[in-house]
Coordinates of C-alpha atoms and ligand atoms in Angstrom, one line a residue:
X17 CA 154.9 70.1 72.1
X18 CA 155.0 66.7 74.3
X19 CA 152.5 68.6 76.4
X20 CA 150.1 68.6 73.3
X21 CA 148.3 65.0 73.5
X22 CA 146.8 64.8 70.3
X23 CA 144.2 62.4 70.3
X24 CA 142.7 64.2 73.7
X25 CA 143.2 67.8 71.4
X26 CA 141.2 66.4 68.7
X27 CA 138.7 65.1 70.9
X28 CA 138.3 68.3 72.4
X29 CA 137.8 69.9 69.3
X30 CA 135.3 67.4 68.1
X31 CA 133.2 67.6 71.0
X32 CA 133.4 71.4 70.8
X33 CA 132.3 71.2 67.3
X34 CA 129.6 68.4 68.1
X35 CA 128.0 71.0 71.2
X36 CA 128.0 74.4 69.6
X37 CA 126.3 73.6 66.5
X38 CA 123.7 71.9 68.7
X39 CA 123.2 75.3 71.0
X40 CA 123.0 77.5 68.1
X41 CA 120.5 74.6 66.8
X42 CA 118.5 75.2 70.1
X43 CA 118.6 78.7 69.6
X44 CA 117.6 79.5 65.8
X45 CA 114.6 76.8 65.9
X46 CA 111.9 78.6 67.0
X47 CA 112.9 81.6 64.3
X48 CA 112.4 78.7 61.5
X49 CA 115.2 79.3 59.5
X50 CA 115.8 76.8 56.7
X51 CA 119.5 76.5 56.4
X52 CA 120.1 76.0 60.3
X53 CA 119.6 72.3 60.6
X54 CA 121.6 72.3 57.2
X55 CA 124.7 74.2 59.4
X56 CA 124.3 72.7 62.2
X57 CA 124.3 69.1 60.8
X58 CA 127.6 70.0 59.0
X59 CA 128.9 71.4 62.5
X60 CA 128.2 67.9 63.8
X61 CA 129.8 65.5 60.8
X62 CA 132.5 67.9 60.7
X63 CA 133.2 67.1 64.6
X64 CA 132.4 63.2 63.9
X65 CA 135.0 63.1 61.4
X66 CA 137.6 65.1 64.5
X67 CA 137.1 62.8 67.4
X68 CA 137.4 59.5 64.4
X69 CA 140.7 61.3 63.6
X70 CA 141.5 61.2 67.1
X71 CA 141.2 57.7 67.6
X72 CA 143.1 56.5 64.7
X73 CA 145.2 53.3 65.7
X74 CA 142.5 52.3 68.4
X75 CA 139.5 52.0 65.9
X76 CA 139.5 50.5 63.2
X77 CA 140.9 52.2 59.6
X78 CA 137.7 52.1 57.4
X79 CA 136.1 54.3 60.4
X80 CA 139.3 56.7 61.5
X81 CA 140.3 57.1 57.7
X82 CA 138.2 56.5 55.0
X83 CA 134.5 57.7 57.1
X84 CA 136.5 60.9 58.8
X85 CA 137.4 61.7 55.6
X86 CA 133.9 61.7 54.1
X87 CA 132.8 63.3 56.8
X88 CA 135.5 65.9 57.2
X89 CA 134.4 67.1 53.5
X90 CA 130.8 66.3 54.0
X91 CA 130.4 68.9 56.8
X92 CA 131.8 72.0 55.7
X93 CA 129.9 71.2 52.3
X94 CA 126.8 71.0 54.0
X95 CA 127.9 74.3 55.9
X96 CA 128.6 75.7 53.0
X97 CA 125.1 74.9 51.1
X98 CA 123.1 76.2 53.9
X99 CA 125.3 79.5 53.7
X100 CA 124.3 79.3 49.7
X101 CA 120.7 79.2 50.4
X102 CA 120.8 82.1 52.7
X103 CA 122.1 83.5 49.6
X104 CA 119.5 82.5 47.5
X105 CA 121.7 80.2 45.4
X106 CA 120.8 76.6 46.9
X107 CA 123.4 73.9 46.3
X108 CA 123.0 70.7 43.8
X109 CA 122.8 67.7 46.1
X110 CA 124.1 65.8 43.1
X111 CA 127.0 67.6 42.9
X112 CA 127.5 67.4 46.2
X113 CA 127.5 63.9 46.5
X114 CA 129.7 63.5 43.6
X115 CA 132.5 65.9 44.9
X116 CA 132.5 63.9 48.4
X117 CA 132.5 60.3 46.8
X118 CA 134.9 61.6 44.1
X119 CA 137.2 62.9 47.3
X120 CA 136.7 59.5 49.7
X121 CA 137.7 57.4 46.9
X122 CA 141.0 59.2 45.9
X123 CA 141.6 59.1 49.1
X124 CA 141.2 55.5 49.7
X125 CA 143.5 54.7 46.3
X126 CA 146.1 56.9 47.4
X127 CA 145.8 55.2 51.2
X128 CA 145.2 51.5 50.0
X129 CA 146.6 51.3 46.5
X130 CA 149.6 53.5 46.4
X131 CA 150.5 53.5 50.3
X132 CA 151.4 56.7 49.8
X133 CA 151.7 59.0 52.9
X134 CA 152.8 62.1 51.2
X135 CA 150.1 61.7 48.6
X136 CA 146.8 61.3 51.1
X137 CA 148.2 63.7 52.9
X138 CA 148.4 66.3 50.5
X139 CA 145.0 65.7 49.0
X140 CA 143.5 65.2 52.5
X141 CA 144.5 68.7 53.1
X142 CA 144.2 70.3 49.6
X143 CA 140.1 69.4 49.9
X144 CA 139.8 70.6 53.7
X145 CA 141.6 74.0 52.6
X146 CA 139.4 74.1 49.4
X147 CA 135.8 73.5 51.5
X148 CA 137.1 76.0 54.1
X149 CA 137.9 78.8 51.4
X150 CA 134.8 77.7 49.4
X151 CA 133.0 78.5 53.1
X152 CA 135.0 81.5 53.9
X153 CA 133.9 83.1 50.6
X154 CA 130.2 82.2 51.0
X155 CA 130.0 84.2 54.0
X156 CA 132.2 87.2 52.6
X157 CA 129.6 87.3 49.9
X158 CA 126.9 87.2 52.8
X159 CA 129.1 89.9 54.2
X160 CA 129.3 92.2 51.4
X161 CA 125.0 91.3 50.8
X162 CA 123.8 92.0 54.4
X163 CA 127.0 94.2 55.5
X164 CA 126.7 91.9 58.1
X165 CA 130.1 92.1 60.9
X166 CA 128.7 88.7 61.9
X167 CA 129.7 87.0 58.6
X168 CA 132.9 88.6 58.6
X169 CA 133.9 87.1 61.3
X170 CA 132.9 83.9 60.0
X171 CA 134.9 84.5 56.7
X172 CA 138.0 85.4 58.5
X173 CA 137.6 82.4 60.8
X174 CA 137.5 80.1 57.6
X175 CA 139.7 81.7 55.3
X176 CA 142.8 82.0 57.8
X177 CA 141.7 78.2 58.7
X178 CA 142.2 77.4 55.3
X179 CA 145.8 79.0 54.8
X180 CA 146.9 77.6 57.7
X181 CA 146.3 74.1 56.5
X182 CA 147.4 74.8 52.9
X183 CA 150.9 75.7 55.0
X184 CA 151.2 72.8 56.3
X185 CA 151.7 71.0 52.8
X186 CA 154.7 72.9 52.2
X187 CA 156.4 72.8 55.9
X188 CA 154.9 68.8 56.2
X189 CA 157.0 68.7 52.4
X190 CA 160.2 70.3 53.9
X191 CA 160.3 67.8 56.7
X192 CA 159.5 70.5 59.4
X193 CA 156.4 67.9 59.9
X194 CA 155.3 64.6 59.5
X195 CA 152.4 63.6 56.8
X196 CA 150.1 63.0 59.5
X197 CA 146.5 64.4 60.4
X198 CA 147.5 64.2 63.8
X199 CA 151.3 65.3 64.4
X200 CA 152.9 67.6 67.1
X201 CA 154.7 70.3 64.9
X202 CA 154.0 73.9 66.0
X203 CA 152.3 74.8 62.8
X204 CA 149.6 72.0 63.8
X205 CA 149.2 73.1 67.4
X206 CA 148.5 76.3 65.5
X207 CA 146.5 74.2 63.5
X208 CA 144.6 73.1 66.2
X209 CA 144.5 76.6 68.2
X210 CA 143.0 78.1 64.9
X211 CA 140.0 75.1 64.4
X212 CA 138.5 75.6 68.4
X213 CA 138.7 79.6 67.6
X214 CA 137.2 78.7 64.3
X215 CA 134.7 76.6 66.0
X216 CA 133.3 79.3 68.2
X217 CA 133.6 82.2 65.9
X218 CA 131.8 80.7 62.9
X219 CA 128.8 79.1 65.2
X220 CA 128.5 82.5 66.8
X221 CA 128.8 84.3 64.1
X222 CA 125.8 82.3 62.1
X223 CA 123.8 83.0 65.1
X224 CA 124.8 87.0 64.9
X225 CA 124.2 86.5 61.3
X226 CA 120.3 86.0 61.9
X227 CA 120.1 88.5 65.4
X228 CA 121.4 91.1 62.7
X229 CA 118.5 90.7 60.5
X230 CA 115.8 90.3 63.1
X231 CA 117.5 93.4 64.7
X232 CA 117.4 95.2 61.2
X233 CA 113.7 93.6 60.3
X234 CA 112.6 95.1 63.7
X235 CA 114.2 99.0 63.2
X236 CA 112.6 98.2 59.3
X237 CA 109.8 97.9 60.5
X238 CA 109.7 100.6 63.4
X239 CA 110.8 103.3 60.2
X240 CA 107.5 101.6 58.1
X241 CA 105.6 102.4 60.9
X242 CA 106.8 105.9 61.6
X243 CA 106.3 107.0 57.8
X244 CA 103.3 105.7 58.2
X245 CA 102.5 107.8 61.3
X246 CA 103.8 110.4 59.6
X247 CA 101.7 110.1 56.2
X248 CA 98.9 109.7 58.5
X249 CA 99.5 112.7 60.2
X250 CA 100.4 115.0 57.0
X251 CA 97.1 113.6 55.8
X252 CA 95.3 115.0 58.8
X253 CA 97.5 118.5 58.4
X254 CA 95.8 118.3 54.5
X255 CA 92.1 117.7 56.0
X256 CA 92.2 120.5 58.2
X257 CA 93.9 122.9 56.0
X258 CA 90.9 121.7 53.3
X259 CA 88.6 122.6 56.3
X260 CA 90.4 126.5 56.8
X261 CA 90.6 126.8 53.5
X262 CA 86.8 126.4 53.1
X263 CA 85.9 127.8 56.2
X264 CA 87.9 131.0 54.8
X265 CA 85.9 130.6 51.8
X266 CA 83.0 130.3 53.9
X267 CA 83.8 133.3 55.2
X268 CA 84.3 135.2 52.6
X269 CA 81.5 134.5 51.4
X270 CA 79.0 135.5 53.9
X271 CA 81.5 139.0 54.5
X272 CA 80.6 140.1 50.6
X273 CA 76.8 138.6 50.7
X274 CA 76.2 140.7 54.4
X275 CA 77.8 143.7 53.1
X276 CA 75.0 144.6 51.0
X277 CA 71.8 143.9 53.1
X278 CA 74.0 145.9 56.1
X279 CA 74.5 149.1 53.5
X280 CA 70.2 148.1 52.7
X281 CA 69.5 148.4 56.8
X282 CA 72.1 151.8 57.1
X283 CA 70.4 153.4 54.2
X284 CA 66.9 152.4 55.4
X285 CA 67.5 153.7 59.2
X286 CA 69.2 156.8 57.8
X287 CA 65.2 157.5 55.7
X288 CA 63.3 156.6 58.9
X289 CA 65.6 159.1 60.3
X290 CA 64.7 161.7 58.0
X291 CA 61.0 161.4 58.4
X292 CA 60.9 161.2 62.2
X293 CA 63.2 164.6 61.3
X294 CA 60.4 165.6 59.1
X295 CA 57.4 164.8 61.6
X296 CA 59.7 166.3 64.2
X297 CA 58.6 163.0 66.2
X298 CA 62.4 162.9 68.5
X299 CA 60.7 159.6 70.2
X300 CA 62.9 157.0 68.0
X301 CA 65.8 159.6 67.7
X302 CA 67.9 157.5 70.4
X303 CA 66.9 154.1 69.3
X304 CA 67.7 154.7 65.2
X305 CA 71.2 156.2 66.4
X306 CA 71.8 152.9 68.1
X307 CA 70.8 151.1 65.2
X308 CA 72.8 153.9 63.0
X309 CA 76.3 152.7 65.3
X310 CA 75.6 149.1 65.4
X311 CA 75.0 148.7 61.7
X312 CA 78.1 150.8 61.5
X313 CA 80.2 148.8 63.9
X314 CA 78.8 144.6 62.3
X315 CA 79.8 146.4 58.9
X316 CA 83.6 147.7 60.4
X317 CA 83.4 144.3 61.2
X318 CA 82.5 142.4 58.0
X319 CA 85.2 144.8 56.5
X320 CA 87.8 143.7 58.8
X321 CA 87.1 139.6 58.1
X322 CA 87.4 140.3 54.6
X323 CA 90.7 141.9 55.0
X324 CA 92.0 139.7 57.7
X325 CA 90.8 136.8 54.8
X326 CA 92.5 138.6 52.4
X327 CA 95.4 139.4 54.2
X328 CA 95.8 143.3 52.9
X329 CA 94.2 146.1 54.0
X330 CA 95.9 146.5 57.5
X331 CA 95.8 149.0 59.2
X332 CA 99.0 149.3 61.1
X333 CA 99.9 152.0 63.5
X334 CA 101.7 152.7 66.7
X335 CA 100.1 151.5 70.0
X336 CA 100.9 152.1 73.5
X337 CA 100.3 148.9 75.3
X338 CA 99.0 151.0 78.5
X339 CA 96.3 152.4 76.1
X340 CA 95.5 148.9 74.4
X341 CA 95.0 147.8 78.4
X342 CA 92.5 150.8 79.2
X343 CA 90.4 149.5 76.2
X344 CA 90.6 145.7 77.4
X345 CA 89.5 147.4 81.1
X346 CA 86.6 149.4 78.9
X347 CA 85.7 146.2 77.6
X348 CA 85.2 144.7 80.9
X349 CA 83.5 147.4 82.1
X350 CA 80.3 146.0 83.0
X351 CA 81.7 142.9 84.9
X352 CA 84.3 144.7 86.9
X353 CA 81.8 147.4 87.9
X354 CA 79.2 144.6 89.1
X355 CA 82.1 143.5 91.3
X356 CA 82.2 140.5 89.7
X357 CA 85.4 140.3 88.2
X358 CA 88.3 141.5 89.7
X359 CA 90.9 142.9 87.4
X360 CA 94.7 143.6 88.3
X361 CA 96.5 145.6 85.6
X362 CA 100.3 145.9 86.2
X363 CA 101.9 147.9 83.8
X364 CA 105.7 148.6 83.1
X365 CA 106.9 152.0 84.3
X366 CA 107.9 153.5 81.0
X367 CA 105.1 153.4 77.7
X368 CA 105.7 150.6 75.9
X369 CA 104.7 151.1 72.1
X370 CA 103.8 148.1 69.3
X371 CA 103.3 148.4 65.7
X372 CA 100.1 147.0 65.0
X373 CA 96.7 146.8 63.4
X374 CA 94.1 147.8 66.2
X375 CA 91.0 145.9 64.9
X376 CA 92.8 142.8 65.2
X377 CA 94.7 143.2 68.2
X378 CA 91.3 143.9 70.2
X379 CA 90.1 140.8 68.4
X380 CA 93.0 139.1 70.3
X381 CA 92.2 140.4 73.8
X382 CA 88.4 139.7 72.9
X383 CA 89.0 136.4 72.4
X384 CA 91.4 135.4 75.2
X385 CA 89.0 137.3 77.8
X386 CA 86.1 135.6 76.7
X387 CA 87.7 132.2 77.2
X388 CA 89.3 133.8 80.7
X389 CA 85.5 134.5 81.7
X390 CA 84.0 131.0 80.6
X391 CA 87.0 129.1 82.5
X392 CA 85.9 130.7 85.5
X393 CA 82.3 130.5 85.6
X394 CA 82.2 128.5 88.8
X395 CA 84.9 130.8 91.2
X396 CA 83.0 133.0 93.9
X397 CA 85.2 136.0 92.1
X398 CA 86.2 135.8 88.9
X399 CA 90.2 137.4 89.0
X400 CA 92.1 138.6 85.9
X401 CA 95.4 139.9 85.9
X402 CA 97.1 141.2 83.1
X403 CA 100.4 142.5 83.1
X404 CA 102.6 144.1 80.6
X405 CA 106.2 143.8 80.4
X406 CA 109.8 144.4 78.1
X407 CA 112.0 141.4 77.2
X408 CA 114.6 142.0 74.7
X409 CA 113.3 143.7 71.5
X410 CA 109.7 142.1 72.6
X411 CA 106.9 143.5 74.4
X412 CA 105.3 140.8 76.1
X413 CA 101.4 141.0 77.7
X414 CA 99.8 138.3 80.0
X415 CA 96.3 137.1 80.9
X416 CA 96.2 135.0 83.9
X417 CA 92.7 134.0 85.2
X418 CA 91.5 132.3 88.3
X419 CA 90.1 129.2 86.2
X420 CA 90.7 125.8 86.5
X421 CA 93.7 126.0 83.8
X422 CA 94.3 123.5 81.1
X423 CA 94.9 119.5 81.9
X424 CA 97.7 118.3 79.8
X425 CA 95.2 116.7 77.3
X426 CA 93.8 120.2 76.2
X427 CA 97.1 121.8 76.9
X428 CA 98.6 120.0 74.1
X429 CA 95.7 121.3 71.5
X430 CA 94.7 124.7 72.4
X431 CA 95.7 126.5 69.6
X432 CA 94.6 123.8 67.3
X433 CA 91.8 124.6 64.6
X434 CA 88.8 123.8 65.5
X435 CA 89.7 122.1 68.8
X436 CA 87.6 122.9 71.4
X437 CA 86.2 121.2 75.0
X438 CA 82.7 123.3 75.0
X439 CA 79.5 122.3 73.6
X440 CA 79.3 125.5 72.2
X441 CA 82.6 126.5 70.8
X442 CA 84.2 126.8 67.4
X443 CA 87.6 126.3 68.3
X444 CA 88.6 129.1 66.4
X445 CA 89.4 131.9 68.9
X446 CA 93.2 131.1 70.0
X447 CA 94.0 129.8 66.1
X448 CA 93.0 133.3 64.7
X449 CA 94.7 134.9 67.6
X450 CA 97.9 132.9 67.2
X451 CA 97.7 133.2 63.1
X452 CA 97.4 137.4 64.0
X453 CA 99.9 137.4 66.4
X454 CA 102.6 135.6 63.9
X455 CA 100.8 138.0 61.0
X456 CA 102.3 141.0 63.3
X457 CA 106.3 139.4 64.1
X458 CA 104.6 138.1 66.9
X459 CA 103.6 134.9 68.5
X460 CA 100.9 134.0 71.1
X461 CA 100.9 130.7 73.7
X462 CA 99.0 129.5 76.5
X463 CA 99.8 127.7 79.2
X464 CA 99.4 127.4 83.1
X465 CA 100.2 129.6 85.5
X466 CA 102.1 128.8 89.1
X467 CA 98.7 129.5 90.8
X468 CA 96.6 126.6 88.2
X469 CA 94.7 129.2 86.4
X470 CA 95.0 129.8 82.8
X471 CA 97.9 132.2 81.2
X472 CA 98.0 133.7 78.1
X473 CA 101.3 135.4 76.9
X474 CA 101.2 137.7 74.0
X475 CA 104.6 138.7 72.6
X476 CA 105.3 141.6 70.0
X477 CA 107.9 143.4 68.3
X478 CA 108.5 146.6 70.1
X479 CA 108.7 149.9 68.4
X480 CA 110.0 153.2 69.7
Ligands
ADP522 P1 86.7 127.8 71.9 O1 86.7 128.9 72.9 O2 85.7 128.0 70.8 O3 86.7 126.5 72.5 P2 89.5 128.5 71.5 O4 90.5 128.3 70.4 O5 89.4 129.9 72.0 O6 88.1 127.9 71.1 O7 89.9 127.6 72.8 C1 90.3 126.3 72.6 C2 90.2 125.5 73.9 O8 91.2 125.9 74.8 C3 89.0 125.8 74.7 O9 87.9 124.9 74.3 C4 89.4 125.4 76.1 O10 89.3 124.0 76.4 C5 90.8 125.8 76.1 N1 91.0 127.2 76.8 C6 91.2 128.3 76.2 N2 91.3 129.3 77.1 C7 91.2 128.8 78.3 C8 91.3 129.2 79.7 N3 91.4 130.5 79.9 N4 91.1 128.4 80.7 C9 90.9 127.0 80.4 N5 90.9 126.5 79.1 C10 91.0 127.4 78.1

């Protein structure tokens, strides 16, 4: 223990407790934290009152004795007050100043009355161990607040310090040391070891103390934000649901209301009919069929809103997918015969059969080919290829076209009620088509095709 120079080891100490204090000073400024020049200004009384300590003998007594010892209590109480006021419990400065004059002057009896070594020394180290365990148990309370590991470390740091001094009263008693501050027994070296650990670990941990908030204050506030994003979104999801549900209504509506002047116009065409019959005038006989078959057909299809609004009155039945496919190519009829369109069917080798309602499954196809023929306005020749194919238990059926496809922005929207990129749309088409898909087991996407047009993919539960 020769090696062990005490007055250089308590200087050491005491500069190390005079410097970190001061960084984590530097540090916590700019975050405006009340209780850090309250810390750090017991850090730096609390090293004072080491490197006085040191220099006992070679300064004189009223500054190595009787002002180290004010300011060895003095600076873990002021620690310990700013650890209170973190906790919301700020200290009485009264008090304070009582406990630390009550402490110097005992001190000073016992050291200029009663001469007694034994005695100062015992009560020197019975208040050191009480303001470290006081400090220790501050920060385990901070510990259990925050369930902070930061001020964990900083109660183990104090409340071992503190043990390790109370030791030393009983080993100093038993002769194993002298009844010195500064003596060369291994329990002080250990002494010594533990209060440069304890200086680190404490001023680090104060500083982790207040990272671990702003790092909890910042994912706070990131989850505030999110529910928020989220609220705002749901809110949106409520809007346009409002706007189906009245668009439905809507709907609805008009479906009952046209039904009637439609039955007015079938009856009406059907009398005309009956007098040109009469007159034997066969002039208007073509014309009043087409108006017969037309007023037929809008009211099929006023029939088929109100039961796709309604969602009963389905029709299901067995479809071959090669004879769905003929009636899209029907469909196109006029377009592929003026050469303007150039359709590619490629069908699976074996027929391929869906369970499904064929009013609304044409209303699918109707509304993906018309949005395949506007995306390719511009192109010298329109191409469309559909193909039909088996995966699994699912039949699936593609539309590629020859447009210009979908940039991401649209990409991520198509589908969407009520989105839509033309002047003129509704936004309506591929949300009714996905909403009939998923009504038949079913599901319907688009996306882009290897070649940059537009693809389609309808997928369906196959039946035998
Ligand atoms: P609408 O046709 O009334 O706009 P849709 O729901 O059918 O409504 O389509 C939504 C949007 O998806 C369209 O406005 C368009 O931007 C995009 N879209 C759909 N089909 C195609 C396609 N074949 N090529 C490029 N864009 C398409």
């Amino acid at each position: 223990m020769n090696a062990l120079h005490l007055p250089t080891a308590y200087f050491i100490v005491g500069i190390l407790y005079l410097c970190m204090p001061l960084a984590v000073w530097v540090v916590l400024r700019k975050h405006g934290i009340a209780s850090n020049t309250l810390w750090c200004l017991g850090g730096l009384l609390f090293g004072l009152s080491l490197i006085l300590l040191g220099m006992r003998g070679q300064w004189p007594n009223a500054l190595t004795y009787h002002l180290a010892m004010g300011l060895l209590i003095l600076g873990p109480m002021l620690r310990a007050a700013a650890l209170r006021r973190e906790l919301g419990r700020p200290l009485r400065w009264v008090w304070l100043g009582l406990v630390v004059t009550v402490y110097v002057a005992v001190f000073a009896y016992l050291h200029d009355v009663v001469h007694s070594d034994s005695w100062r020394f015992t009560w020197a180290s019975l208040g050191a161990a009480a303001s470290f365990l006081w400090l220790g148990l501050l920060a385990r309370d901070l510990q259990m607040r925050e369930k902070s590991v930061s001020a964990q470390w900083v109660c183990v740091a104090y409340l071992l310090l503190s043990v390790l001094i109370i030791l030393r009263i009983p080993s100093v008693m038993g002769g194993l040391g002298q009844p010195k501050a500064m003596t060369s027994d291994p329990l002080s070296a250990v002494l010594i070891f533990w209060a440069v650990v304890t200086a680190i670990v404490s001023n680090i941990g104060f500083l982790g103390l207040f990272f671990e908030r702003l790092n909890r204050h910042a994912f706070e506030a990131a989850q505030m934000q999110a529910r928020q994003e989220e609220a705002l979104g749901l809110s949106e999801q409520i809007a346009q649901l409002d706007r189906r549900r009245s668009m439905g209504e809507m709907a609805a509506t008009l479906a009952h209301e046209l039904s009637q002047p439609l039955t007015n116009i079938y009856l009406i065409t059907d009398r005309i009919e009956t007098a040109q019959q009469q007159r034997q005038d066969d002039s208007l006989k073509v014309y009043l069929q087409d108006l017969h078959r037309n007023t037929q057909k809008a009211s099929d299809i006023l029939s088929r809103i109100r039961a796709f609004i309604e969602a009963k009155g389905r029709r299901f039945e067995r479809l071959e997918l090669q004879r769905v496919v003929a009636d899209v190519n029907a469909m196109l009829g006029d377009l592929t015969h003026h050469g303007t369109l150039a359709l590619q069917v490629t069908l699976p080798p074996q027929s391929l059969a869906v369970q499904a309602d064929p009013v609304q499954l044409s209303q699918i196809f109707m509304n993906v080919v018309r949005n395949a023929i506007q995306a390719t306005q511009g192109q010298a020749l329109r191409q469309l290829h559909i193909r039909v194919w088996q995966e699994g238990a699912m039949a699936h059926i593609s539309l590629t076209d020859n447009g210009p496809g979908l940039p991401d922005a649209v990409l991520s929207h198509a589908g969407t009620a009520f989105f839509t990129t033309k002047s003129d749309g509704l936004g309506m088409g591929l949300s009714i088509s996905k909403t009939i898909a998923q009504q038949h087991g079913g599901s319907l996407s688009i996306g882009n095709s290897s070649t940059g047009g537009a693809v389609v993919e309808l997928k369906l539960p196959v039946v035998a």
